CSV table of N, CA, C and O in Angstrom, one decimal:
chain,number,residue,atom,x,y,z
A,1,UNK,N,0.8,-1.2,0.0
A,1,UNK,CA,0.0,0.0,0.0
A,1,UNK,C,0.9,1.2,0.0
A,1,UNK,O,1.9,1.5,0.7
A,2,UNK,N,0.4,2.0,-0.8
A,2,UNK,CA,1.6,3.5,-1.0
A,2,UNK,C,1.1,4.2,0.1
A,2,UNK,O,0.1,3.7,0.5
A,3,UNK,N,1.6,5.3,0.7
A,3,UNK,CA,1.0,6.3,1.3
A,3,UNK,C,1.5,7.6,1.2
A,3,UNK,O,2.6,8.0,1.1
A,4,UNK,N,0.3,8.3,1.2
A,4,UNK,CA,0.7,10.2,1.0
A,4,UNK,C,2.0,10.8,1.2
A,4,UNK,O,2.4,10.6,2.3
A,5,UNK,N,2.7,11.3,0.5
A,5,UNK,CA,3.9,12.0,0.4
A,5,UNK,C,5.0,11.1,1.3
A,5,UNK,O,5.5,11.6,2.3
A,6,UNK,N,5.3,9.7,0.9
A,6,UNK,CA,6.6,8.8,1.3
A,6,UNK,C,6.8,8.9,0.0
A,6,UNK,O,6.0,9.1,-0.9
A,7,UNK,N,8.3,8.7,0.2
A,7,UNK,CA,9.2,8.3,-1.2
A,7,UNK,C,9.2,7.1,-1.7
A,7,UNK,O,9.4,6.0,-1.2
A,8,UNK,N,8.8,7.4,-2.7
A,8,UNK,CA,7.8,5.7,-3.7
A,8,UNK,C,8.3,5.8,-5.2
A,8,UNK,O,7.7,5.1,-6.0
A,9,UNK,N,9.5,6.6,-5.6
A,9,UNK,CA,9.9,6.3,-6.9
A,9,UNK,C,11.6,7.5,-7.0
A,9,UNK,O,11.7,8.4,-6.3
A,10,UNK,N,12.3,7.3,-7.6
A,10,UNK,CA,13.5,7.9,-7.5
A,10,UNK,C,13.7,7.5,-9.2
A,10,UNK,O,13.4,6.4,-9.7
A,11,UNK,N,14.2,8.5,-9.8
A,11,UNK,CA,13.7,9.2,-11.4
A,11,UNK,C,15.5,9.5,-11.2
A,11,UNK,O,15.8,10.0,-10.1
A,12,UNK,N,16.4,9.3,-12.3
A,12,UNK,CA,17.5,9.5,-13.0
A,12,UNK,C,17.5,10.0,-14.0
A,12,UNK,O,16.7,9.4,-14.7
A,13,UNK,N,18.2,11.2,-14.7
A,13,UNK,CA,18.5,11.5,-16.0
A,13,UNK,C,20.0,10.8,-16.6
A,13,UNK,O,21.0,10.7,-15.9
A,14,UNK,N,20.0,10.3,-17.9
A,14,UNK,CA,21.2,9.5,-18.5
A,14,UNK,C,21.6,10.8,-18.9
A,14,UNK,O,22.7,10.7,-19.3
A,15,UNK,N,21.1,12.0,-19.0
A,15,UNK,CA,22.3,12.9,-20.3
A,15,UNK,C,22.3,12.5,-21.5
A,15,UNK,O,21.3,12.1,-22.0
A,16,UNK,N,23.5,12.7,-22.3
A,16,UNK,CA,23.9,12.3,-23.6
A,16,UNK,C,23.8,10.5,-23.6
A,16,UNK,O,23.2,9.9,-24.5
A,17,UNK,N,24.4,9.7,-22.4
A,17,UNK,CA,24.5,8.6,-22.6
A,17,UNK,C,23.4,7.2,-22.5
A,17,UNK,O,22.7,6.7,-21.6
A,18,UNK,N,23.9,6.9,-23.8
A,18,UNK,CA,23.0,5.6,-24.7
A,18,UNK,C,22.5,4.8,-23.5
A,18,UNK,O,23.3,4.1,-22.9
A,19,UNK,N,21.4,5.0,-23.1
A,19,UNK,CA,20.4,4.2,-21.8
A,19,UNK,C,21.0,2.5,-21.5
A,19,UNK,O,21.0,1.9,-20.4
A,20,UNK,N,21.3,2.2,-22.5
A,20,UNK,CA,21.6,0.9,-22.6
A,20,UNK,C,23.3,0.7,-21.6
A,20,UNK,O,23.9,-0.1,-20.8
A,21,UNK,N,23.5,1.7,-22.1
A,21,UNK,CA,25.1,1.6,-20.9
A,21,UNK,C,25.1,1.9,-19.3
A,21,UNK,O,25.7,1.5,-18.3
A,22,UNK,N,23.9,2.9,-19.6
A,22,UNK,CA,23.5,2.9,-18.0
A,22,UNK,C,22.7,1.9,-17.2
A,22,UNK,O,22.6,1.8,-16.0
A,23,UNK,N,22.0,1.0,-18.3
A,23,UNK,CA,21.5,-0.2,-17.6
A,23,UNK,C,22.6,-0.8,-17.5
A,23,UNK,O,23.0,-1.0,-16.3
A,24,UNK,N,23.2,-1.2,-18.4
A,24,UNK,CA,24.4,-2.3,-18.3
A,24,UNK,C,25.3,-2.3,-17.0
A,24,UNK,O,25.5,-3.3,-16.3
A,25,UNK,N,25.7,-0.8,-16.6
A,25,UNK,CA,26.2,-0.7,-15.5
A,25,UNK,C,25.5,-1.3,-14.1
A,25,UNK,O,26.0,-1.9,-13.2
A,26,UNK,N,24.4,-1.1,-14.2
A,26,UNK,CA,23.6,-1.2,-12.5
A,26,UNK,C,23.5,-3.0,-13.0
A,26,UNK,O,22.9,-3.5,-12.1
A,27,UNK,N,23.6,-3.5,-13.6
A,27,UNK,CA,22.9,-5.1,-14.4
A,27,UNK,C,24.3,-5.5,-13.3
A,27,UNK,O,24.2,-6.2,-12.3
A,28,UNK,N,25.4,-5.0,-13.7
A,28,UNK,CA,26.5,-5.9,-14.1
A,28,UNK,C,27.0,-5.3,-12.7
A,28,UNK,O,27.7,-6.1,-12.2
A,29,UNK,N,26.9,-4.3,-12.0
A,29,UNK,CA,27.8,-4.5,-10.3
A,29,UNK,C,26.3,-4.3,-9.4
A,29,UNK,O,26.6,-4.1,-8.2
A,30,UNK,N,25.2,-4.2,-9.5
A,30,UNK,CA,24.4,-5.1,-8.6
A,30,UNK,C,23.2,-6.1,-9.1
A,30,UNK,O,22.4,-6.7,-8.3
A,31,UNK,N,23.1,-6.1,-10.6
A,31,UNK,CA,22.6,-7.0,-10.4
A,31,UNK,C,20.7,-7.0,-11.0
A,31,UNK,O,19.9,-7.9,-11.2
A,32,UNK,N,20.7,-5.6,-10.9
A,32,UNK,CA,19.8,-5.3,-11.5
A,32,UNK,C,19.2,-5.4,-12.5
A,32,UNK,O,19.9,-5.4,-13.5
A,33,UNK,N,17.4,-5.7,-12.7
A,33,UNK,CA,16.3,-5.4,-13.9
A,33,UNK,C,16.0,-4.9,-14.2
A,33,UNK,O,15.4,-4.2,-13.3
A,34,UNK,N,15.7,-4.5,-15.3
A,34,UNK,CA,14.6,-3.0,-15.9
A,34,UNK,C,13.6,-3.7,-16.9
A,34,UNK,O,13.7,-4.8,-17.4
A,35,UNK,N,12.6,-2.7,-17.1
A,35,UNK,CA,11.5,-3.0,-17.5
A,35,UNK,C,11.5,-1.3,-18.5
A,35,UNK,O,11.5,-0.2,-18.0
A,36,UNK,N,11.5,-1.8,-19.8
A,36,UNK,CA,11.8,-0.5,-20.5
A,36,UNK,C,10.5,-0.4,-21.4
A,36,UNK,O,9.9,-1.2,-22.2
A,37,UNK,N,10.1,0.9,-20.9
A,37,UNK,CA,9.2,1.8,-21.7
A,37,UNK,C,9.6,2.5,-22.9
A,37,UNK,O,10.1,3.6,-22.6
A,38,UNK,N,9.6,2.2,-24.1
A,38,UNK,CA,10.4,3.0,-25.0
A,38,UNK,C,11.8,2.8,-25.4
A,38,UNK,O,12.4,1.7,-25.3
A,39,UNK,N,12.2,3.6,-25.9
A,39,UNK,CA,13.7,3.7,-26.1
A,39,UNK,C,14.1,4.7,-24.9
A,39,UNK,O,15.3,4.6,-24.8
A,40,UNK,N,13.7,5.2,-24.4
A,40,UNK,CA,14.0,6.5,-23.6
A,40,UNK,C,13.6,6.1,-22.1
A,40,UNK,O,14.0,6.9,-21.2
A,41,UNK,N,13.1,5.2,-21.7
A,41,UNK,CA,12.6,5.1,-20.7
A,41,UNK,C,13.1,3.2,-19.9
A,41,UNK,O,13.0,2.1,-20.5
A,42,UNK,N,13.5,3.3,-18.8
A,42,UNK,CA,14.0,2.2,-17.9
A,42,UNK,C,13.8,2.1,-16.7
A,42,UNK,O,14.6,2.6,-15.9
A,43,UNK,N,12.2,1.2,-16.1
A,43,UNK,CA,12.2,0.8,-14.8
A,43,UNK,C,12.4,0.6,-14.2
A,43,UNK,O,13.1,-0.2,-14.9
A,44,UNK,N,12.7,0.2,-12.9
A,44,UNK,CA,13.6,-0.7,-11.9
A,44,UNK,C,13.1,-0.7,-10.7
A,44,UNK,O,13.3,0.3,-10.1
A,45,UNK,N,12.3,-1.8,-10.1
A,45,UNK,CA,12.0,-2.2,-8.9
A,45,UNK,C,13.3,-3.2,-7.9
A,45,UNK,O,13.4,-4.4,-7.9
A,46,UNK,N,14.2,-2.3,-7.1
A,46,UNK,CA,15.2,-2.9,-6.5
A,46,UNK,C,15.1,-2.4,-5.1
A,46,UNK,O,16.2,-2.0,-4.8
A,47,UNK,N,14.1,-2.2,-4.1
A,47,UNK,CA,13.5,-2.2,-2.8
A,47,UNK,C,13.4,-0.8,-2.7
A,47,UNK,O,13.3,-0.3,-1.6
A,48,UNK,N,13.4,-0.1,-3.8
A,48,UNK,CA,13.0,1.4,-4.3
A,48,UNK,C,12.5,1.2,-5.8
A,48,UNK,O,13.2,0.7,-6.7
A,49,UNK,N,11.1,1.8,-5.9
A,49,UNK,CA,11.3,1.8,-7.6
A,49,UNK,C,11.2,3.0,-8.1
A,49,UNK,O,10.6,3.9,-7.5
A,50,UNK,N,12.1,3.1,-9.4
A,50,UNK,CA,12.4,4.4,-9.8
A,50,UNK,C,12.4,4.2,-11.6
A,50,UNK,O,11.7,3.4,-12.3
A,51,UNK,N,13.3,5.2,-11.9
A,51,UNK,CA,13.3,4.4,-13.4
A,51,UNK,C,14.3,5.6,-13.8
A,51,UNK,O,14.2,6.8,-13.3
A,52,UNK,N,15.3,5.2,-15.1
A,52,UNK,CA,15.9,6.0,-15.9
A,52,UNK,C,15.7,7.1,-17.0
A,52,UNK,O,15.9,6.6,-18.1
A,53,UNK,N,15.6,8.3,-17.1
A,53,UNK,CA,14.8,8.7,-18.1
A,53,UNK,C,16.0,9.3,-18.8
A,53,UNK,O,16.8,10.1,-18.3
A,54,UNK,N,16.0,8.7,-20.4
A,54,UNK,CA,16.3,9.5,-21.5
A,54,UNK,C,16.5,11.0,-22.1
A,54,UNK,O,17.5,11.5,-22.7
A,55,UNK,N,15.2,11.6,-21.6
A,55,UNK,CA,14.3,12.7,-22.5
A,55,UNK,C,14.8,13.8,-21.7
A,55,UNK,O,14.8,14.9,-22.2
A,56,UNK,N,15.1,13.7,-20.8
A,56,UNK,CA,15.2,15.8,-19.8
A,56,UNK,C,16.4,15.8,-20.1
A,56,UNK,O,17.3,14.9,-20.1
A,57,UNK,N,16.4,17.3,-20.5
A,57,UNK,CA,18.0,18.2,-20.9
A,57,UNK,C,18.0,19.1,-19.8
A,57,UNK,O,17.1,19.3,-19.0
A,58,UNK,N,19.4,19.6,-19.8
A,58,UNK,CA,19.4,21.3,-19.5
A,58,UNK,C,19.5,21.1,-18.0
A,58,UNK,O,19.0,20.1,-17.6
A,59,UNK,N,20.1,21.7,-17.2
A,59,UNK,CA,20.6,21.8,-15.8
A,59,UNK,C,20.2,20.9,-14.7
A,59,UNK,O,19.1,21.2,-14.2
A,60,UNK,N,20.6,20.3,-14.5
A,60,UNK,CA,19.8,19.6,-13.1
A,60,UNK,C,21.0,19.1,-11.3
A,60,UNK,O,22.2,19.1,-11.3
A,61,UNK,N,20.6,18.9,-10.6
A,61,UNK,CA,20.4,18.6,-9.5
A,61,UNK,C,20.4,17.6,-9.1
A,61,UNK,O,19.7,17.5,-8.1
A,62,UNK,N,21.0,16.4,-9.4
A,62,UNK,CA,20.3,15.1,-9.5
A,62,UNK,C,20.3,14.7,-7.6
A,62,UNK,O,20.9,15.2,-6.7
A,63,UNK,N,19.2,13.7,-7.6
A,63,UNK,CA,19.7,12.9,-6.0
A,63,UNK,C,20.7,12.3,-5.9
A,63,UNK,O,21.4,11.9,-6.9
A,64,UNK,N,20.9,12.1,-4.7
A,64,UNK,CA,22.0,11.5,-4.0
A,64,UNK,C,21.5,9.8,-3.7
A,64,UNK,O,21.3,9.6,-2.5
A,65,UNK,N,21.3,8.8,-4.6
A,65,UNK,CA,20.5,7.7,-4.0
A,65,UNK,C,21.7,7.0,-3.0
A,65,UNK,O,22.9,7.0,-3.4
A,66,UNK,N,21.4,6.6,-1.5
A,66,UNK,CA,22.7,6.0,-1.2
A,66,UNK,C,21.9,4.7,-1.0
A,66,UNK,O,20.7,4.6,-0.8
A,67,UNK,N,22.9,3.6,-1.2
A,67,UNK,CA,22.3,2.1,-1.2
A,67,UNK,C,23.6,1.4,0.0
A,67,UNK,O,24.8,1.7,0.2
A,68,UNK,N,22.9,0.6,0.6
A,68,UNK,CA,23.5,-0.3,1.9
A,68,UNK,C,24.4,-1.3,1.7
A,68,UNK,O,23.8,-2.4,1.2
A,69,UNK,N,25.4,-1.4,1.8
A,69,UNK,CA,26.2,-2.6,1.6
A,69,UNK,C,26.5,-3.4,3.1
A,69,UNK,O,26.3,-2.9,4.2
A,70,UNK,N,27.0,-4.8,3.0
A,70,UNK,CA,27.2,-5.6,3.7
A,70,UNK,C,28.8,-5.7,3.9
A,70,UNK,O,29.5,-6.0,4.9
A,71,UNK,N,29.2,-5.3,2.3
A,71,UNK,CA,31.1,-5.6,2.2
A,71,UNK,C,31.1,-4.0,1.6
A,71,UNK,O,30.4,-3.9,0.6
A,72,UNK,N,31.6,-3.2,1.8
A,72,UNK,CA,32.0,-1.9,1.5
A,72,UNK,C,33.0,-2.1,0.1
A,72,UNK,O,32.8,-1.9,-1.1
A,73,UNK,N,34.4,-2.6,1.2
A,73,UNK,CA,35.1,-2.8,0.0
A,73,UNK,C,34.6,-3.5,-1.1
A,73,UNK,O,34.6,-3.0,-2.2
A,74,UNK,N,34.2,-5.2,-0.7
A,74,UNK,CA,33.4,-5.4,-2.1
A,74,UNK,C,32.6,-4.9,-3.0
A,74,UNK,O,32.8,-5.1,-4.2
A,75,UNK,N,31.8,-4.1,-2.5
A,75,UNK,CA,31.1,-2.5,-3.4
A,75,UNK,C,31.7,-1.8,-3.4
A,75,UNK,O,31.2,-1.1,-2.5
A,76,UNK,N,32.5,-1.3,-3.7
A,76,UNK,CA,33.7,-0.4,-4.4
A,76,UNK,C,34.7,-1.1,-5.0
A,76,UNK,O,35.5,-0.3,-5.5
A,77,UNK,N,35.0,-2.2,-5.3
A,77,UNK,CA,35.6,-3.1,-6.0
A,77,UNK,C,34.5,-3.5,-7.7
A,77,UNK,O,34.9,-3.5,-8.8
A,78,UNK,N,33.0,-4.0,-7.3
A,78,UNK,CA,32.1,-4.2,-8.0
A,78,UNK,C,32.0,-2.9,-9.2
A,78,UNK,O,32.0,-2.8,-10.4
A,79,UNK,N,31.7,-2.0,-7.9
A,79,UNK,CA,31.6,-0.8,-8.8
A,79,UNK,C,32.7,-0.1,-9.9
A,79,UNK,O,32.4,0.3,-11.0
A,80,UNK,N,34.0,-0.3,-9.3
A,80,UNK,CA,35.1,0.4,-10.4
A,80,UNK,C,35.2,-0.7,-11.6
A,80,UNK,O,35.2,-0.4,-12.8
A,81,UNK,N,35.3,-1.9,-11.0
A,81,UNK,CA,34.7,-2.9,-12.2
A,81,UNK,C,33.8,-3.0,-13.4
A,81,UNK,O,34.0,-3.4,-14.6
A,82,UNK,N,32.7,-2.4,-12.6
A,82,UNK,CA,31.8,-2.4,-13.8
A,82,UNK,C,31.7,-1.3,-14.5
A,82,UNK,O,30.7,-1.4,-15.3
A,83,UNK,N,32.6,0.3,-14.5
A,83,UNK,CA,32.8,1.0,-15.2
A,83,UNK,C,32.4,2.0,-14.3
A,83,UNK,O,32.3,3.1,-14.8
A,84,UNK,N,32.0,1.9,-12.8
A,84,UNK,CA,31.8,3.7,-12.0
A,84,UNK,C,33.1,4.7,-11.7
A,84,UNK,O,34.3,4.5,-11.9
A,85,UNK,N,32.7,5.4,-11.3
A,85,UNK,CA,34.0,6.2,-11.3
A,85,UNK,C,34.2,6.6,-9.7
A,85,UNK,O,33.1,7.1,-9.3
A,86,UNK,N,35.1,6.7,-8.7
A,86,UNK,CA,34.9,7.3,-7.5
A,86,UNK,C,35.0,8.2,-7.7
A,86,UNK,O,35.5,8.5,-8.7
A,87,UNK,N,34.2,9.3,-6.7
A,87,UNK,CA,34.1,10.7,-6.4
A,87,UNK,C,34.5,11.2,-5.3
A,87,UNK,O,35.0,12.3,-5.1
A,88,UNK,N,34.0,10.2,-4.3
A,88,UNK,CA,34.8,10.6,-2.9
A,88,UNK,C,35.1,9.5,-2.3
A,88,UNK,O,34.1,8.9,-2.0
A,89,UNK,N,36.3,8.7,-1.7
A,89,UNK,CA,36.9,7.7,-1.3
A,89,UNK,C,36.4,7.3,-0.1
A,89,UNK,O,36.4,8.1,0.8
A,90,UNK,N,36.0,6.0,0.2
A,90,UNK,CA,36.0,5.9,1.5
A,90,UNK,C,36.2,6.3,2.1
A,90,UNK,O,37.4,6.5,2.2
A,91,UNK,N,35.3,6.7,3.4
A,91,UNK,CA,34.9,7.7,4.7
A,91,UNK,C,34.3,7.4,5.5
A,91,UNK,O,33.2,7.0,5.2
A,92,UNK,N,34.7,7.7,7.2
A,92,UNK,CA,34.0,7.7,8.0
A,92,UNK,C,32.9,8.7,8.4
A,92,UNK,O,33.1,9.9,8.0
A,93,UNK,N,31.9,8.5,9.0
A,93,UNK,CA,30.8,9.1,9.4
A,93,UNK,C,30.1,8.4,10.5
A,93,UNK,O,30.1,7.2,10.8
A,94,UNK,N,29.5,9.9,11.0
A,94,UNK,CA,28.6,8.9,12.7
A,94,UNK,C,27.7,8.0,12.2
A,94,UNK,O,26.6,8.3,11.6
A,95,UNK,N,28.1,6.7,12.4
A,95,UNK,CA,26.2,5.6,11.9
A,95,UNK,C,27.6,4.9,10.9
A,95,UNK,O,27.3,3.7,10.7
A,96,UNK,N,28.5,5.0,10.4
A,96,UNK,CA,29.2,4.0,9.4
A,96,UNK,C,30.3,4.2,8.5
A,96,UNK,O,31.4,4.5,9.1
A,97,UNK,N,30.3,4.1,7.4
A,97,UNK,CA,31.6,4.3,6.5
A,97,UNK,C,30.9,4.2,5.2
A,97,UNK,O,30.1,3.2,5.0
A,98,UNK,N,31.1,4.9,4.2
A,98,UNK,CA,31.0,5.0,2.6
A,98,UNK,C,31.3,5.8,1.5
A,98,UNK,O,31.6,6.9,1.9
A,99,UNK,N,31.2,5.6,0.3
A,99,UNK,CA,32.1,6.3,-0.5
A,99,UNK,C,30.9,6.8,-1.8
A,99,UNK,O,29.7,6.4,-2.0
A,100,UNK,N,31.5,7.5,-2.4
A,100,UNK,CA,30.8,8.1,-3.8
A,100,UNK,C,31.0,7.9,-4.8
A,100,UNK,O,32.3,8.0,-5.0
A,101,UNK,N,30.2,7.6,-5.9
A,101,UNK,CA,30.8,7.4,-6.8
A,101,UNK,C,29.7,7.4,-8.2
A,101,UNK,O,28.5,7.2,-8.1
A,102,UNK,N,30.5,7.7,-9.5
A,102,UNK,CA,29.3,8.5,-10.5
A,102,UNK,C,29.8,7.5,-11.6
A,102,UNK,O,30.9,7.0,-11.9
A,103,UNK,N,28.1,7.2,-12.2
A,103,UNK,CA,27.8,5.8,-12.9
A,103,UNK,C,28.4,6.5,-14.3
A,103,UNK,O,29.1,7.5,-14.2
A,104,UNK,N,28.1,5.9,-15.6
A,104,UNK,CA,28.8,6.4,-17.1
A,104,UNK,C,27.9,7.5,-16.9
A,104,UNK,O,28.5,8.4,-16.3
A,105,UNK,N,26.7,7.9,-17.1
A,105,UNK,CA,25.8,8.8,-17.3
A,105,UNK,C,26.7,10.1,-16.6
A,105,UNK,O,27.0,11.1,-17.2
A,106,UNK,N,26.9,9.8,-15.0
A,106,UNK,CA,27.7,11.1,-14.3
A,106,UNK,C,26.5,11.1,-13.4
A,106,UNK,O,26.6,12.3,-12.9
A,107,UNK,N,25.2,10.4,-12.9
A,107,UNK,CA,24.9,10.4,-11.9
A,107,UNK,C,25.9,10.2,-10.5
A,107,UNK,O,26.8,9.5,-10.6
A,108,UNK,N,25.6,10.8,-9.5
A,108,UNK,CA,26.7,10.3,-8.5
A,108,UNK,C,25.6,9.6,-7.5
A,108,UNK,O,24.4,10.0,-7.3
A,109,UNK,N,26.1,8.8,-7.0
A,109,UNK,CA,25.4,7.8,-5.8
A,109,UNK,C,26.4,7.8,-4.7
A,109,UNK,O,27.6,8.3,-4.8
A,110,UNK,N,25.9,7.3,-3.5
A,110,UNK,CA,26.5,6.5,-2.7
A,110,UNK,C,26.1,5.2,-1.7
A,110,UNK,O,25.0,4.7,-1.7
A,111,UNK,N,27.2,4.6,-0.9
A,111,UNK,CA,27.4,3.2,-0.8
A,111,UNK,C,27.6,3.5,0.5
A,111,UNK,O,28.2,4.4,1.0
A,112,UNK,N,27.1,2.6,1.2
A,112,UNK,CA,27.7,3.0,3.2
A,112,UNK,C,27.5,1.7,3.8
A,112,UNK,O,26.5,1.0,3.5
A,113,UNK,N,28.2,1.4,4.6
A,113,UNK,CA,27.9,0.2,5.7
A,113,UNK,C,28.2,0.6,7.3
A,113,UNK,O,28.8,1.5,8.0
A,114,UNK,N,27.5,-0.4,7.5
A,114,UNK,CA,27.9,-0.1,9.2
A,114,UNK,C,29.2,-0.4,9.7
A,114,UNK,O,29.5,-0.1,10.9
């Protein structure tokens, strides 16, 4: 059941790059499915659903999605593997440790464990 104003979808812009490489990436270091609308368009139910969009130009803001790891280092190993880029190196913080890092598109995400 959804409810009124909780966060229930997290929306990505790819930029210039070919949607297909930005699936490939999330496929290939976690593992992920999409469900593609279009040529422009890529869903993804992974304990958030969101989806990739194609079509928006011109300045943006993107979020910050951070996702939970169990092996840190092994998610930062997965990740430079499958073609991400670090942005900010492993780090401590109150509650854990995690690092940043931006998919081909130039989304930046981050990764944290306890």
């Amino acid at each position: 059941m959804r409810k009124n104003h909780k966060l229930d979808y997290l929306e990505m812009t790819v930029g210039k790059r070919p949607i297909v490489e930005v699936k490939s990436f999330y496929a290939k270091a976690f593992g992920w499915s999409f469900t593609d609308y279009g040529p422009d368009y890529a869903a993804f139910d992974e304990g958030l659903e969101g989806g990739f969009n194609a079509t928006e130009a011109g300045p943006r803001k993107p979020p910050l999605p951070v996702l939970f790891s169990t092996d840190l280092e092994k998610s930062l190993r997965v990740v430079t593997e499958a073609g991400g880029t670090i942005t900010k190196p492993t780090y401590s913080f109150p509650g854990g440790r995690r690092f940043h890092f931006a998919d081909p598109a130039g989304n930046e995400l981050a990764i944290w464990a306890e």
